[in-house]
mmCIF file of C-alpha atoms and ligand atoms in Angstrom:
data_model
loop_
_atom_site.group_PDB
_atom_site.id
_atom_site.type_symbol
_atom_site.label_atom_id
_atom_site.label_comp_id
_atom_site.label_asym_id
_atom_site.label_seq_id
_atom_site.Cartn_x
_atom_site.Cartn_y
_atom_site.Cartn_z
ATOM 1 C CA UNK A 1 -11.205 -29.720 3.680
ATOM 2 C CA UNK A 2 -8.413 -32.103 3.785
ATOM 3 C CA UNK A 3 -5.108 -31.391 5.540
ATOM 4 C CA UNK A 4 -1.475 -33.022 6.562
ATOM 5 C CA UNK A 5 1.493 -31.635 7.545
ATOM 6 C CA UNK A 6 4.919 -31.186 5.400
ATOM 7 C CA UNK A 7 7.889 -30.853 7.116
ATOM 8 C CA UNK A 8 5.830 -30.046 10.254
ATOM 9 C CA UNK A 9 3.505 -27.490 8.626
ATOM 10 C CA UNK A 10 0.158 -27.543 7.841
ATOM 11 C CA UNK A 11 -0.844 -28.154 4.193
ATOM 12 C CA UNK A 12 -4.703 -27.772 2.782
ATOM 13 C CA UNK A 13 -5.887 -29.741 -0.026
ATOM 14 C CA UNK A 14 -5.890 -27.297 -3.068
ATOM 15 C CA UNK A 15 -9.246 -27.635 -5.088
ATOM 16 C CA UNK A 16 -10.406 -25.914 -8.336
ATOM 17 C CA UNK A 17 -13.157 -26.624 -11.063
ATOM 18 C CA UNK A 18 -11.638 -29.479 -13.421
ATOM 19 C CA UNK A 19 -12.014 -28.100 -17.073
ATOM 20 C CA UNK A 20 -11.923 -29.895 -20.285
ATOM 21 C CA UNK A 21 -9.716 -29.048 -23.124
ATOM 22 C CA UNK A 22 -12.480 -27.278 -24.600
ATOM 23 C CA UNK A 23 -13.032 -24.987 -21.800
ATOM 24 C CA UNK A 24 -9.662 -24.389 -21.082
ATOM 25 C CA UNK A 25 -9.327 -23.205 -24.742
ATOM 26 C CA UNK A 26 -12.711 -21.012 -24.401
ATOM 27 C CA UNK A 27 -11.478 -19.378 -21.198
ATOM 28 C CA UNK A 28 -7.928 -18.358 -22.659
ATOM 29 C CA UNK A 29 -8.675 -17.096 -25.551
ATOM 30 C CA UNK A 30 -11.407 -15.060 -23.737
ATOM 31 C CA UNK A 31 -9.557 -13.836 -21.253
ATOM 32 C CA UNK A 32 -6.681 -12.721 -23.972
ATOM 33 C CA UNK A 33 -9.451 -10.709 -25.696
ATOM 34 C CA UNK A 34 -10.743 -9.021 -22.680
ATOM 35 C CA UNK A 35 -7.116 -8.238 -22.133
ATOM 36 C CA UNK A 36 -6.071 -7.478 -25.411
ATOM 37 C CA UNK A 37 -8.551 -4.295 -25.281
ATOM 38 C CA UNK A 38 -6.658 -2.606 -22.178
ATOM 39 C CA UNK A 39 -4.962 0.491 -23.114
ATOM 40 C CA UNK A 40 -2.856 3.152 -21.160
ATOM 41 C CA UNK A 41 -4.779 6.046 -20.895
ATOM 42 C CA UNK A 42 -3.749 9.545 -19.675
ATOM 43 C CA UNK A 43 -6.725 11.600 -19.857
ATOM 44 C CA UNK A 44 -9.344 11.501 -17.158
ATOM 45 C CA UNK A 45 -12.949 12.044 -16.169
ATOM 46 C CA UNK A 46 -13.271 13.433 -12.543
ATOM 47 C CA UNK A 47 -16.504 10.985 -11.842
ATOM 48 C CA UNK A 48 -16.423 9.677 -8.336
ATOM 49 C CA UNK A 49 -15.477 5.770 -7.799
ATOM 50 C CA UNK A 50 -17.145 3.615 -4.856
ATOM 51 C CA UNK A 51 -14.630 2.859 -2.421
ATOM 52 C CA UNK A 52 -14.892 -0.692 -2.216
ATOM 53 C CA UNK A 53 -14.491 -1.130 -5.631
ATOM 54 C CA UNK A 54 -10.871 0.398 -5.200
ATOM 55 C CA UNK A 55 -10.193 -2.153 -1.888
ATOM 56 C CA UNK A 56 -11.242 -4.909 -3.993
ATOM 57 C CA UNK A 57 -8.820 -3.894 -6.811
ATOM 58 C CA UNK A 58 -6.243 -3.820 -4.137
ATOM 59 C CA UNK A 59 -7.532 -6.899 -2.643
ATOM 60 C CA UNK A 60 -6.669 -8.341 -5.727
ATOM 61 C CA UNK A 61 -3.198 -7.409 -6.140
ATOM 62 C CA UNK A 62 -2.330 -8.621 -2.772
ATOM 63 C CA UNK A 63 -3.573 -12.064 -4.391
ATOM 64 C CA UNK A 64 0.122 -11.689 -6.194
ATOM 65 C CA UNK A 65 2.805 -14.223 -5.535
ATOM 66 C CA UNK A 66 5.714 -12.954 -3.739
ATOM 67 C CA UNK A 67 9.477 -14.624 -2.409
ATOM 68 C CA UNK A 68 8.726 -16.715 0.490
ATOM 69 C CA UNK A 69 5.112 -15.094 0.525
ATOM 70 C CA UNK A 70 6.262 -12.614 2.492
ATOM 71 C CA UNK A 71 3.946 -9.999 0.759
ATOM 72 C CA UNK A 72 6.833 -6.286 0.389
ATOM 73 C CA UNK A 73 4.216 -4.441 -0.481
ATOM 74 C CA UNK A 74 2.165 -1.505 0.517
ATOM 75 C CA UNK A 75 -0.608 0.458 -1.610
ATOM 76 C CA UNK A 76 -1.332 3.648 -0.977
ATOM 77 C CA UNK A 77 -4.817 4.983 -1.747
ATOM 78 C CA UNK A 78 -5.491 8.665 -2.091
ATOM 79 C CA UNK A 79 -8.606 10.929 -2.776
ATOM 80 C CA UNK A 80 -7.669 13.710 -0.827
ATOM 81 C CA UNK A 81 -7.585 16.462 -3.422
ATOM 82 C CA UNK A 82 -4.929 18.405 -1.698
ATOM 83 C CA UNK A 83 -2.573 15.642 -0.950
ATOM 84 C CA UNK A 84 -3.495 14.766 -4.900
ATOM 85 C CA UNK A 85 -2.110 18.601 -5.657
ATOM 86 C CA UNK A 86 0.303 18.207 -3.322
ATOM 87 C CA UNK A 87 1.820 15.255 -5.671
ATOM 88 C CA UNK A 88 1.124 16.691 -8.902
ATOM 89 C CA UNK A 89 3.044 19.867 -7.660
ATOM 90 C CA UNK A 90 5.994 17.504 -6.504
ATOM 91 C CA UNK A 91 5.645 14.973 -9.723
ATOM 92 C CA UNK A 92 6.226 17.794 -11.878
ATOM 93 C CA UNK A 93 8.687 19.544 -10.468
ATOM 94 C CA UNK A 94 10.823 16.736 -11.198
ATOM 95 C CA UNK A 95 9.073 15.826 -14.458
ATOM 96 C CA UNK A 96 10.183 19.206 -15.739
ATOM 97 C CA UNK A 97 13.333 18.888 -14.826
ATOM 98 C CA UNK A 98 13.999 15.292 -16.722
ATOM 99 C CA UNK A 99 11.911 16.543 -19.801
ATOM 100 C CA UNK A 100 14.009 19.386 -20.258
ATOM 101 C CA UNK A 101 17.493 18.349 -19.261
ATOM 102 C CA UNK A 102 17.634 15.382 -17.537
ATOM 103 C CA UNK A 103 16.258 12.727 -20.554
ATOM 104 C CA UNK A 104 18.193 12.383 -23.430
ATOM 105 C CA UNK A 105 17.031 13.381 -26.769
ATOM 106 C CA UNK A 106 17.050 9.695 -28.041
ATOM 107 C CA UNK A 107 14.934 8.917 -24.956
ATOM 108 C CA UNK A 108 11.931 11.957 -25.693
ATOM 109 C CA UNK A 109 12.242 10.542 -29.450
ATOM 110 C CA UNK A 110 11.246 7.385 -28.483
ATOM 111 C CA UNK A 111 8.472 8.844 -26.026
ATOM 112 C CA UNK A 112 7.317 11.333 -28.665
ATOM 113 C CA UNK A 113 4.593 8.620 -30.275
ATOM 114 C CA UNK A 114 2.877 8.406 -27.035
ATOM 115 C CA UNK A 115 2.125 12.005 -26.448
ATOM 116 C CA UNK A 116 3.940 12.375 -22.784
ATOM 117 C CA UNK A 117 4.786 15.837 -21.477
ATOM 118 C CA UNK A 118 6.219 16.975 -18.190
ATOM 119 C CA UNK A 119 2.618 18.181 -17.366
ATOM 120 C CA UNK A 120 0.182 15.368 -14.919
ATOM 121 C CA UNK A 121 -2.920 16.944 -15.093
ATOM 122 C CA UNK A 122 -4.328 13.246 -14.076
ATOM 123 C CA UNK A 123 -2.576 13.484 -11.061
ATOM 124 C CA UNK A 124 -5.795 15.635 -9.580
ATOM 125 C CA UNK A 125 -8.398 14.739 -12.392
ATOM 126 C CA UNK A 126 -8.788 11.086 -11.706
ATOM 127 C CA UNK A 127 -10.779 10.307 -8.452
ATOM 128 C CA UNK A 128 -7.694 8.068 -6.768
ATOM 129 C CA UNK A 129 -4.040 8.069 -7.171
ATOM 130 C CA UNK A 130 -2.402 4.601 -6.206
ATOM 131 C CA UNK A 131 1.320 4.712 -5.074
ATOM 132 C CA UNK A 132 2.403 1.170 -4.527
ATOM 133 C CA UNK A 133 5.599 0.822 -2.451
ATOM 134 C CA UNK A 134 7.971 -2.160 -2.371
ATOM 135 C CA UNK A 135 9.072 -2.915 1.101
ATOM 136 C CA UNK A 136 13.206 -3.862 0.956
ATOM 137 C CA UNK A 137 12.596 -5.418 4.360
ATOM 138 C CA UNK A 138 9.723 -5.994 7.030
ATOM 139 C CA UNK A 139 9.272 -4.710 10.226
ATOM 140 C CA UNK A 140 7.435 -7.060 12.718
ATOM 141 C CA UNK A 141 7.882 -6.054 16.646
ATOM 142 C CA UNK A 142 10.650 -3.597 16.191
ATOM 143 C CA UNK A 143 12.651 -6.628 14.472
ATOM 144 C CA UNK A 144 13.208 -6.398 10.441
ATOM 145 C CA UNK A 145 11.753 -9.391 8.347
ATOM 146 C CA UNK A 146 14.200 -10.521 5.729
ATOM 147 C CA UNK A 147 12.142 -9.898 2.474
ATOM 148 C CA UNK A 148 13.213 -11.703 -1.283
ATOM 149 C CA UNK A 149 12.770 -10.913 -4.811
ATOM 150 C CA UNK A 150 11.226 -7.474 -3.532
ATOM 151 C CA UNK A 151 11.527 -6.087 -7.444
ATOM 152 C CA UNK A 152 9.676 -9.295 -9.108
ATOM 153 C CA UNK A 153 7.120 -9.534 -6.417
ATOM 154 C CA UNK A 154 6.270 -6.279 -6.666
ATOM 155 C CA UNK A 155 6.025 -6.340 -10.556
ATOM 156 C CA UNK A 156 3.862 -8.877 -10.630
ATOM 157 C CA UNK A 157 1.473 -7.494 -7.827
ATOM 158 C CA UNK A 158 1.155 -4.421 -10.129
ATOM 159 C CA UNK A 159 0.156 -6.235 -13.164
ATOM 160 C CA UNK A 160 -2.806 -8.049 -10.914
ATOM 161 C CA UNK A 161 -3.525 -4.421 -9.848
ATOM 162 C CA UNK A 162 -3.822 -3.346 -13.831
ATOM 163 C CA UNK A 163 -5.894 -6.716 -15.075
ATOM 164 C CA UNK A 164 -8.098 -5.757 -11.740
ATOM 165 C CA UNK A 165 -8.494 -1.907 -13.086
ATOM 166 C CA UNK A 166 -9.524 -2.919 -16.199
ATOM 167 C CA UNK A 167 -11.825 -5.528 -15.409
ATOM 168 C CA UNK A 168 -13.813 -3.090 -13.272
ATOM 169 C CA UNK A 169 -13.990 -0.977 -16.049
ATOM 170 C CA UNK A 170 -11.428 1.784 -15.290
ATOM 171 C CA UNK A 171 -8.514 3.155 -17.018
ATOM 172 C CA UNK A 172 -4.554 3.870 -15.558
ATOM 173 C CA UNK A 173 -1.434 4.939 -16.197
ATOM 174 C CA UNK A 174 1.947 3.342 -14.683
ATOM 175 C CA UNK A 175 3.559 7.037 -13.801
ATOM 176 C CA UNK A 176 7.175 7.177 -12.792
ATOM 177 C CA UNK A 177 7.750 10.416 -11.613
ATOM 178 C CA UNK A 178 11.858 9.768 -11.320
ATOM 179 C CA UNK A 179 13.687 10.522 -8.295
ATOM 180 C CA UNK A 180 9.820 9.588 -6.827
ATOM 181 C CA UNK A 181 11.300 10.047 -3.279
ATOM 182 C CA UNK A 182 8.829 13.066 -2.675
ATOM 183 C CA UNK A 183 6.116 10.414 -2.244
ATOM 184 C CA UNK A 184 7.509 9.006 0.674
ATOM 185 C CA UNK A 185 7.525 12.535 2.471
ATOM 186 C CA UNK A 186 4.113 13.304 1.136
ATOM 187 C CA UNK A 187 2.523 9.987 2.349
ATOM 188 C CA UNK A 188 4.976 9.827 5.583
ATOM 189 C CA UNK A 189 5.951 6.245 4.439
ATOM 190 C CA UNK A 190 8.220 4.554 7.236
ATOM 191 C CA UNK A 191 12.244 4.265 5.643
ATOM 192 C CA UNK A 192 11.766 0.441 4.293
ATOM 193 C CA UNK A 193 9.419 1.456 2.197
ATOM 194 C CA UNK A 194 10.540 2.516 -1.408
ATOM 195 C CA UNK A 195 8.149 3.885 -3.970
ATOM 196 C CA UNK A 196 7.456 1.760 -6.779
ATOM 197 C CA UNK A 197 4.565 3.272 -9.072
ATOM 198 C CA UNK A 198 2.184 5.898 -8.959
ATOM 199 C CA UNK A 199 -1.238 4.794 -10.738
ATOM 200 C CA UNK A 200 -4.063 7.498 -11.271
ATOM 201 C CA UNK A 201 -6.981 5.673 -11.598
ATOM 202 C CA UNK A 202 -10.796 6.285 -13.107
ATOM 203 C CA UNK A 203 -13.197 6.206 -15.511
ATOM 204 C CA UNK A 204 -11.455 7.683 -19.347
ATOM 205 C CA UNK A 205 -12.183 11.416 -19.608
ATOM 206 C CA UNK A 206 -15.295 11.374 -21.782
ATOM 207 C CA UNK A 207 -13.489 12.038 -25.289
ATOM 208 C CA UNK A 208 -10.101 10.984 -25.366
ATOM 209 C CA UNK A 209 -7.646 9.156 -28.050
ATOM 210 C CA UNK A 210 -4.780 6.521 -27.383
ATOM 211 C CA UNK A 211 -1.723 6.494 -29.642
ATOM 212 C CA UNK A 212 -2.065 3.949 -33.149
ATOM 213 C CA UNK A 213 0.510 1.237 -31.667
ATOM 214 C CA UNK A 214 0.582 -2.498 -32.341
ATOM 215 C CA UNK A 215 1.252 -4.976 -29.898
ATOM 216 C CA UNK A 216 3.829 -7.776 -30.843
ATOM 217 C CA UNK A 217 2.541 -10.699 -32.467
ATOM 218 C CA UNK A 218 3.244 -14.198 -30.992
ATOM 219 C CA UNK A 219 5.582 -15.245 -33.135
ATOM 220 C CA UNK A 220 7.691 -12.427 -31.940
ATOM 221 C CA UNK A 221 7.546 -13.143 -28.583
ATOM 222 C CA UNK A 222 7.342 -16.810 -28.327
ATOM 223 C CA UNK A 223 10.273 -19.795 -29.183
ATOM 224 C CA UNK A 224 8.893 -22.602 -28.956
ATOM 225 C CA UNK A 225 11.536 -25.586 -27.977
HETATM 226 N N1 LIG B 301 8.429 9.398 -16.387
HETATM 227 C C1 LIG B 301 8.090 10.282 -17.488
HETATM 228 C C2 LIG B 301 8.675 9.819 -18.789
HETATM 229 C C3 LIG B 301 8.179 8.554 -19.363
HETATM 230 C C4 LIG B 301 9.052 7.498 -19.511
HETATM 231 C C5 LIG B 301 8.671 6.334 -20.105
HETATM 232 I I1 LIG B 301 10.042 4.854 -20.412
HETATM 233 C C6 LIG B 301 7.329 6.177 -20.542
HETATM 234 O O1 LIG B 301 6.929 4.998 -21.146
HETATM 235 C C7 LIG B 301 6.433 7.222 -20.406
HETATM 236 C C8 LIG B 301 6.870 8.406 -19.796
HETATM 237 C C9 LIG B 301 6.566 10.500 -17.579
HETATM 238 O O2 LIG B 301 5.815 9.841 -16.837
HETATM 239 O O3 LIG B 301 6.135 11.326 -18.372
#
């Protein structure tokens, strides 16, 4: 492996498999497919996941970019089924309060084609809850670590954390349980961390339906210049 220094520090030579036109097409439009057939899903089977194969979807959402790589992120993995009942008990304590006075009607109208309720039965159906916190500064020796762009880092590590979820075959939800300060008592996360999103994941309960939604077609979302 080749290396120099920049501006004193240590750069590696960055290699990757050269592809032709042809395969770059191939691989795109493949990988748009395979992503194209992800859906939310909110009902859950109960069957058991191997462990590693939730470390490596974690693994892989650590792969995320973040401001000045400094990585404000912590994921919280949970199987526990009381700490899972704990949550659930917590989550809908406060979802029942926003469903009933909290949201505005205009808000529950446009939630009403998905199906959503104040009740989170997936919150102790599905074999692991994830709770991903952002980190609004680091702690290294006692001494806090400036941290940058906490909000957009932390975005994007979730969407790695969904395409990883999905490509092992599992389904999830992105839950906001709002205020979703409970989780930092339940889990006994340190004051820098914030919660960010609560994702039951597992296999899809073995009958289960997804709402009749289109996605946006390109030319919706795309100007070209
Ligand atoms: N947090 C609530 C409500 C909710 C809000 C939006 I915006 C959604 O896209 C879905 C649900 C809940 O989780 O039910």
């Amino acid at each position: 492996m080749e290396k120099k220094l920049i501006n004193g520090h240590l750069h590696i030579s960055y290699r990757r498999p050269k592809y032709s036109d042809q395969e770059s097409q191939t691989a795109a439009k493949n990988y748009f497919e395979f992503m194209n057939q992800r859906r939310t899903v909110r009902e859950f089977d109960s069957r058991n996941i191997p462990l590693d194969v939730m470390e490596n979807i974690i693994r892989t959402a650590g792969t995320a970019p973040s401001g000045a790589h400094k990585q404000p992120w912590t994921f919280c993995l949970i199987s526990d089924p009381e700490m899972k009942k704990q949550i659930r008990i917590a989550a809908e304590e406060e979802e029942k309060i926003s469903y009933t006075s909290r949201m505005p009607e205009s808000w529950k109208d446009d939630l009403a084609p998905l199906g959503t309720d104040w009740e989170k039965p997936f919150l102790e159906i599905a074999p692991y809850l994830i709770v991903v916190f952002k980190q609004s500064y680091g702690m290294q020796d006692g001494e806090k670590v400036q941290h940058y762009y906490v909000n957009e880092s932390v975005g994007i590590a979730c969407g790695f954390l969904i395409a990883a979820i999905h490509q092992a075959g599992l389904v999830t939800v992105t839950h906001t349980p709002s205020p979703m300060n409970f989780l930092s008592d339940i889990l006994q996360r340190p004051k820098h961390e914030k919660p960010f999103l609560l994702l039951p994941v597992g296999y899809p309960a073995k009958e289960t339906y997804v709402p009749d939604i289109e996605r946006k077609q390109l030319e919706e979302i795309l100007i070209r210049y």
